[in-house]
Structures are given as C-alpha cells and as structure tokens.
Short mmCIF file of C-alpha atoms in Angstrom, two decimals:
data_model
loop_
_atom_site.label_atom_id
_atom_site.label_comp_id
_atom_site.label_asym_id
_atom_site.label_seq_id
_atom_site.Cartn_x
_atom_site.Cartn_y
_atom_site.Cartn_z
CA MET W 1 70.47 128.60 237.47
CA PHE W 2 66.82 127.87 238.13
CA ARG W 3 64.37 128.78 235.39
CA LEU W 4 61.27 130.70 236.34
CA PHE W 5 58.94 128.51 234.29
CA LYS W 6 58.98 124.75 234.13
CA PHE W 7 58.23 123.09 230.84
CA ARG W 8 55.89 120.25 229.93
CA SER W 9 57.09 116.94 231.25
CA GLY W 10 58.76 115.00 228.46
CA ALA W 11 58.25 117.81 225.96
CA LYS W 12 61.11 119.30 224.03
CA LYS W 13 61.66 122.98 224.83
CA GLN W 14 60.73 125.06 221.83
CA ASP W 15 62.24 128.40 220.98
CA ASP W 16 60.57 131.09 223.03
CA LEU W 17 57.97 133.08 221.11
CA LEU W 18 60.07 136.22 221.37
CA GLY W 19 63.49 134.66 220.90
CA LYS W 20 66.18 136.43 222.91
CA ALA W 21 63.68 138.94 224.27
CA HIS W 22 62.57 136.40 226.87
CA ARG W 23 65.76 137.18 228.79
CA VAL W 24 64.12 140.35 230.05
CA MET W 25 61.93 138.25 232.34
CA GLN W 26 64.34 135.42 233.22
CA SER W 27 64.87 134.80 236.89
CA SER W 28 67.64 133.19 238.90
CA ILE W 29 65.30 132.69 241.83
CA LYS W 30 63.21 129.56 242.21
CA VAL W 31 59.67 130.33 243.34
CA ASP W 32 57.17 128.13 245.14
CA PHE W 33 54.43 128.02 242.53
CA ASP W 34 52.28 125.21 241.14
CA PHE W 35 52.96 125.75 237.45
CA LYS W 36 51.21 122.55 236.37
CA SER W 37 47.89 123.38 238.05
CA TYR W 38 48.12 126.97 236.85
CA ALA W 39 48.54 125.79 233.26
CA GLU W 40 45.44 123.63 233.52
CA ARG W 41 43.16 126.48 234.58
CA HIS W 42 42.47 127.53 230.98
CA ILE W 43 43.70 126.92 227.46
CA PHE W 44 45.83 130.07 227.15
CA ASN W 45 47.74 129.25 230.32
CA ARG W 46 48.33 125.79 228.89
CA LEU W 47 49.39 127.01 225.45
CA SER W 48 51.95 129.39 226.94
CA GLN W 49 53.43 127.23 229.68
CA ASN W 50 56.68 126.73 227.74
CA SER W 51 57.34 130.48 227.71
CA GLU W 52 59.74 132.11 230.14
CA TYR W 53 58.40 135.53 229.24
CA GLY W 54 55.98 137.31 231.58
CA PHE W 55 53.62 138.47 228.83
CA TYR W 56 51.54 135.80 227.16
CA TYR W 57 48.84 135.67 224.52
CA TYR W 58 45.11 135.51 225.00
CA PRO W 59 42.39 136.71 222.60
CA TYR W 60 41.89 140.19 224.06
CA GLY W 61 45.41 141.56 224.19
CA TYR W 62 47.64 139.72 226.62
CA LEU W 63 47.85 138.34 230.14
CA PHE W 64 50.80 138.47 232.49
CA ARG W 65 52.30 135.65 234.53
CA TYR W 66 55.33 136.28 236.70
CA PRO W 67 54.92 134.71 240.15
CA LYS W 68 58.33 135.92 241.32
CA TRP W 69 56.65 139.29 241.82
CA GLY W 70 53.86 137.93 244.04
CA THR W 71 50.56 136.10 244.17
CA ILE W 72 48.59 135.90 240.92
CA ASN W 73 45.21 134.44 240.10
CA GLU W 74 44.42 132.31 237.07
CA MET W 75 44.18 135.39 234.82
CA GLY W 76 47.48 136.84 236.02
CA PHE W 77 46.00 139.57 238.23
CA ARG W 78 47.81 140.17 241.50
CA MET W 79 45.33 138.78 243.98
CA GLU W 80 44.30 135.40 245.37
CA GLU W 81 40.66 135.50 244.29
CA ASN W 82 39.49 135.05 240.74
CA THR W 83 37.19 137.78 239.49
CA TYR W 84 34.10 135.56 239.49
CA GLU W 85 34.62 134.90 243.21
CA ILE W 86 34.77 138.50 244.41
CA ARG W 87 31.09 139.28 244.88
CA GLU W 88 30.39 135.88 246.43
CA LYS W 89 33.22 136.30 248.91
CA TYR W 90 32.60 140.01 249.59
CA PRO W 91 28.85 140.47 249.06
CA ASP W 92 28.48 143.35 251.51
CA HIS W 93 31.67 145.26 250.76
CA TYR W 94 32.22 148.51 248.92
CA VAL W 95 34.30 147.22 246.03
CA ILE W 96 36.93 149.35 244.30
CA ALA W 97 38.53 148.10 241.07
CA VAL W 98 42.04 149.38 240.38
CA PHE W 99 43.41 149.39 236.83
CA GLY W 100 46.96 150.21 235.88
CA GLY W 101 50.28 148.99 234.57
CA SER W 102 53.33 147.81 236.48
CA THR W 103 52.80 150.43 239.19
CA GLY W 104 49.23 149.27 239.75
CA PHE W 105 50.38 145.66 239.65
CA SER W 106 53.07 146.79 242.12
CA ILE W 107 56.19 145.04 240.91
CA LEU W 108 59.13 144.46 243.25
CA VAL W 109 57.12 144.64 246.49
CA PRO W 110 55.53 141.84 248.57
CA ASP W 111 51.79 141.22 248.40
CA ASP W 112 50.94 143.21 251.53
CA LYS W 113 52.76 146.27 250.18
CA THR W 114 50.96 146.58 246.84
CA PHE W 115 49.07 149.77 246.10
CA SER W 116 45.73 147.95 246.20
CA ASN W 117 46.40 146.22 249.51
CA GLN W 118 47.72 149.38 251.12
CA LEU W 119 44.70 151.36 249.91
CA GLU W 120 42.33 148.72 251.27
CA LEU W 121 44.13 148.76 254.62
CA LEU W 122 43.97 152.55 254.91
CA LEU W 123 40.29 152.69 253.99
CA ASN W 124 39.26 150.00 256.45
CA GLU W 125 41.29 151.61 259.24
CA ASP W 126 39.24 154.80 258.83
CA ASN W 127 36.31 154.00 261.12
CA LYS W 128 34.46 157.22 260.35
CA LEU W 129 34.65 156.54 256.62
CA CYS W 130 33.42 152.97 257.06
CA GLU W 131 30.53 154.22 259.19
CA ARG W 132 29.61 156.84 256.60
CA VAL W 133 29.67 154.31 253.77
CA GLY W 134 28.10 151.61 255.92
CA LYS W 135 30.47 148.96 254.62
CA GLN W 136 33.99 147.63 254.70
CA PHE W 137 36.14 148.10 251.61
CA LYS W 138 37.53 145.54 249.19
CA VAL W 139 40.09 146.75 246.63
CA VAL W 140 40.52 144.53 243.58
CA ASN W 141 43.73 144.74 241.56
CA LEU W 142 43.06 144.45 237.80
CA SER W 143 46.42 145.86 236.73
CA HIS W 144 48.90 144.20 234.40
CA PRO W 145 52.42 145.42 233.63
CA GLY W 146 52.47 147.26 230.33
CA ASN W 147 48.73 147.91 230.31
CA MET W 148 47.60 150.90 228.28
CA LEU W 149 44.17 152.49 228.55
CA LEU W 150 42.70 150.26 225.86
CA ASN W 151 43.84 147.22 227.85
CA GLN W 152 42.17 148.69 230.91
CA ILE W 153 38.96 149.32 228.99
CA ILE W 154 38.87 145.75 227.70
CA SER W 155 39.53 144.35 231.18
CA TYR W 156 36.80 146.60 232.58
CA ILE W 157 34.27 145.30 230.05
CA ILE W 158 35.19 141.66 230.66
CA PHE W 159 35.81 141.46 234.40
CA CYS W 160 33.76 144.24 235.96
CA GLU W 161 30.60 142.60 234.67
CA GLN W 162 31.40 139.99 237.33
CA ILE W 163 32.92 142.20 239.99
CA LYS W 164 30.37 145.01 239.74
CA PRO W 165 32.61 147.54 241.49
CA ASP W 166 31.21 150.61 243.20
CA MET W 167 34.22 152.68 242.20
CA VAL W 168 36.95 152.47 239.56
CA ILE W 169 40.47 153.86 239.81
CA SER W 170 42.61 154.06 236.68
CA HIS W 171 46.32 154.69 237.11
CA ASN W 172 47.45 155.61 233.62
CA GLY W 173 49.60 157.88 231.52
CA ALA W 174 53.16 156.56 231.54
CA ASN W 175 52.58 153.48 229.39
CA ASP W 176 50.30 155.27 226.93
CA LEU W 177 52.43 158.37 226.47
CA CYS W 178 55.60 156.33 226.08
CA THR W 179 54.35 153.44 223.93
CA LEU W 180 52.12 155.54 221.67
CA GLN W 181 55.25 157.33 220.47
CA MET W 182 56.49 154.05 218.96
CA ASN W 183 53.22 152.47 217.80
CA ASP W 184 52.19 152.33 214.14
CA ARG W 185 51.64 155.88 212.87
CA ASN W 186 48.44 155.21 210.94
CA LEU W 187 46.84 153.38 213.86
CA VAL W 188 47.70 156.16 216.28
CA GLU W 189 46.87 159.17 214.08
CA ASN W 190 43.67 157.89 212.48
CA TYR W 191 42.29 155.37 214.98
CA ASN W 192 43.71 156.48 218.35
CA LEU W 193 44.97 152.92 218.77
CA GLY W 194 47.81 152.10 221.11
CA TYR W 195 49.13 148.65 221.92
CA CYS W 196 51.84 146.97 223.94
CA ASP W 197 54.89 146.46 221.73
CA VAL W 198 54.96 142.71 222.41
CA LEU W 199 51.96 142.40 220.09
CA GLU W 200 54.07 143.33 217.07
CA ALA W 201 56.46 140.49 217.95
CA TRP W 202 53.57 138.05 218.26
CA GLY W 203 52.09 139.15 214.94
CA ARG W 204 55.45 138.68 213.25
CA LYS W 205 55.81 135.18 214.71
CA ILE W 206 52.25 134.03 214.06
CA HIS W 207 52.32 135.03 210.41
CA ASP W 208 55.95 134.07 209.73
CA ALA W 209 56.54 137.67 208.68
CA TYR W 210 60.28 137.50 209.15
CA ASP W 211 60.89 140.01 206.38
CA VAL W 212 59.12 142.72 208.42
CA GLU W 213 61.40 144.76 210.68
CA ILE W 214 60.06 145.72 214.11
CA ASP W 215 61.72 147.65 216.92
CA TYR W 216 61.31 144.73 219.32
CA LEU W 217 64.00 142.78 217.42
CA TYR W 218 66.58 145.23 218.71
CA ALA W 219 65.16 145.90 222.19
CA ASP W 220 67.59 143.78 224.22
CA PRO W 221 70.25 146.17 225.62
CA GLY W 222 72.52 143.19 226.24
CA SER W 223 72.60 142.28 222.58
CA PRO W 224 75.26 143.58 220.14
CA ASP W 225 72.51 144.53 217.67
CA PHE W 226 70.64 146.69 220.21
CA LYS W 227 69.13 149.85 218.72
CA PRO W 228 67.27 152.53 220.71
CA ALA W 229 63.69 152.86 219.49
CA LYS W 230 62.86 156.07 217.68
CA PRO W 231 59.50 157.85 217.98
CA ARG W 232 57.14 157.42 215.04
CA ASN W 233 54.40 159.79 216.12
CA LYS W 234 54.06 163.51 216.74
CA PRO W 235 53.37 164.65 220.32
CA GLU W 236 49.95 166.02 219.36
CA SER W 237 48.93 162.64 217.91
CA VAL W 238 50.06 160.87 221.06
CA VAL W 239 48.17 163.25 223.34
CA LYS W 240 45.03 163.05 221.19
CA ALA W 241 45.01 159.25 221.25
CA TYR W 242 45.61 159.22 225.00
CA HIS W 243 42.91 161.80 225.72
CA THR W 244 40.43 159.87 223.56
CA ARG W 245 40.88 156.72 225.63
CA VAL W 246 40.82 158.56 228.96
CA THR W 247 37.45 160.11 228.17
CA GLN W 248 36.15 156.83 226.73
CA PHE W 249 37.03 154.91 229.90
CA ALA W 250 35.54 157.61 232.12
CA SER W 251 32.32 157.60 230.07
CA LEU W 252 32.00 153.82 230.33
CA VAL W 253 32.36 153.90 234.10
CA LEU W 254 30.01 156.84 234.63
CA ASN W 255 27.38 155.45 232.27
CA ASP W 256 27.39 152.25 234.33
CA GLY W 257 26.49 154.33 237.37
CA ARG W 258 29.87 153.94 239.03
CA LYS W 259 32.27 156.46 240.51
#
C-alpha cells in the first residue's frame, strides 16, 4: 500500500498526532505531488510533513492538505495560485471569494468540476453579464473541509486583505450546526464559540493531557472502542451561536464595501 504522505528522508516515523484517527485520511492511491517542495513553503507545512492526516496545525485554527482530492496551493486551498498572486495575475477581473467546508472545497471531484471552477465558467460564459459588469470573473476558492463560520471569518481577515474580492460567498450551516452540538458547552453558550473537533485532540496532545477524555478518542468507527458522540448543547444555544457568526461575517463583508 502506498502512503499518501512521504516522511522526512532518514527520519524515524513518529506516532501521528492523532494516533489511530489518522486512518480516516489514509489513501491507497499514490498521487503525483511534490511533498518535499510543499513542506519547504512555510514552517507549518514543514512541521506537519510526517502526518498522514489531512488536517494540520497552524496558528489560526488549521490548514488542510490532501492532494488526492485535487490541486492545492501552499496554504491548502484548492487552487493553483497563492492568495498573494491573485490580484497581480487577475488585476482587471471581478473577483469572487468563496468560503465553505468540504462542499466548497469540493471533495471527490476533479479540479474542473469544483463549485468554484464551475461558477467561474458559468459566469464567464454569460456574455451579457460580463458586458454589464465590464469585466471577466475570477472565483477564488478559500474553503477547507471542516471549516465553520469562525474559520471562514479568520480566513477572510487574513487572505482577503490580499485578494480584495468584489464579492464574497459563504457556504455554511452543516458544519456549524453539527459540530456546535458537540463543542464545549460553556464556550458555545456563553461565547458563541465553535471549533473543529480536531482541535481538542491537538490540545490534548500538546499539553500531555492524557487524563482528559474527549470524544475524538472514540471517533474511529473501525475501532472496537468506537462510541457515537452525544450532543452537549441545546438546540437554541447552537442556533444562537451560528446566527451570531453569520451576522458577524456579513457585517465584516458589508463594512468593507463588498457584496
């Protein structure tokens, strides 16, 4: 079996950060991808190159690296260009930034069939629309699998300063409404905070908190100790937290003068 990720030359393979959970992202298909050059693009790619898991740590949540599912740039977004190259390469285009989770990322389809690429194709084929706008369209995919609205907001703040999109599309709901049910009750009820469950596993590992039980330990359905996760939060708390972040993201975009 081929492994999806190659490890450092001469380095001993360490236990994956998430233990058995890395099996969720294992692949039996070898992909044509320059893992070594990708790792050298920045420190967090390099620090995580021994992980077979798609999700990996960086200071503002997580990034995602799984080239079996298609082209990714150095920050894990599903596009060839890096965000700092967009405006230089497409200076006269009407730029649309798409945020989302796995659906926005468009898992399990080739690059030309992703939501962003299909939207760009449809827009540019509409000659009347292009004439009315006076520009061609460029759709930028800033989605990552598992992204919740707070992840989208953080990515907007970081990357749209460079991209300066004319319009923002946020595909959201499923990840927030599902994951918020299982997030920490105090953080959800009192702070409207939701987070991808992998972050609990990272916190446990980083701080050697092996005496703290988390749902992720039992999330592998192929394991004999598998346990279905149980909701921790009331529906009204989940909806309130979700609505708070929807309106926050919309306000950010509108206050920046974007659609």
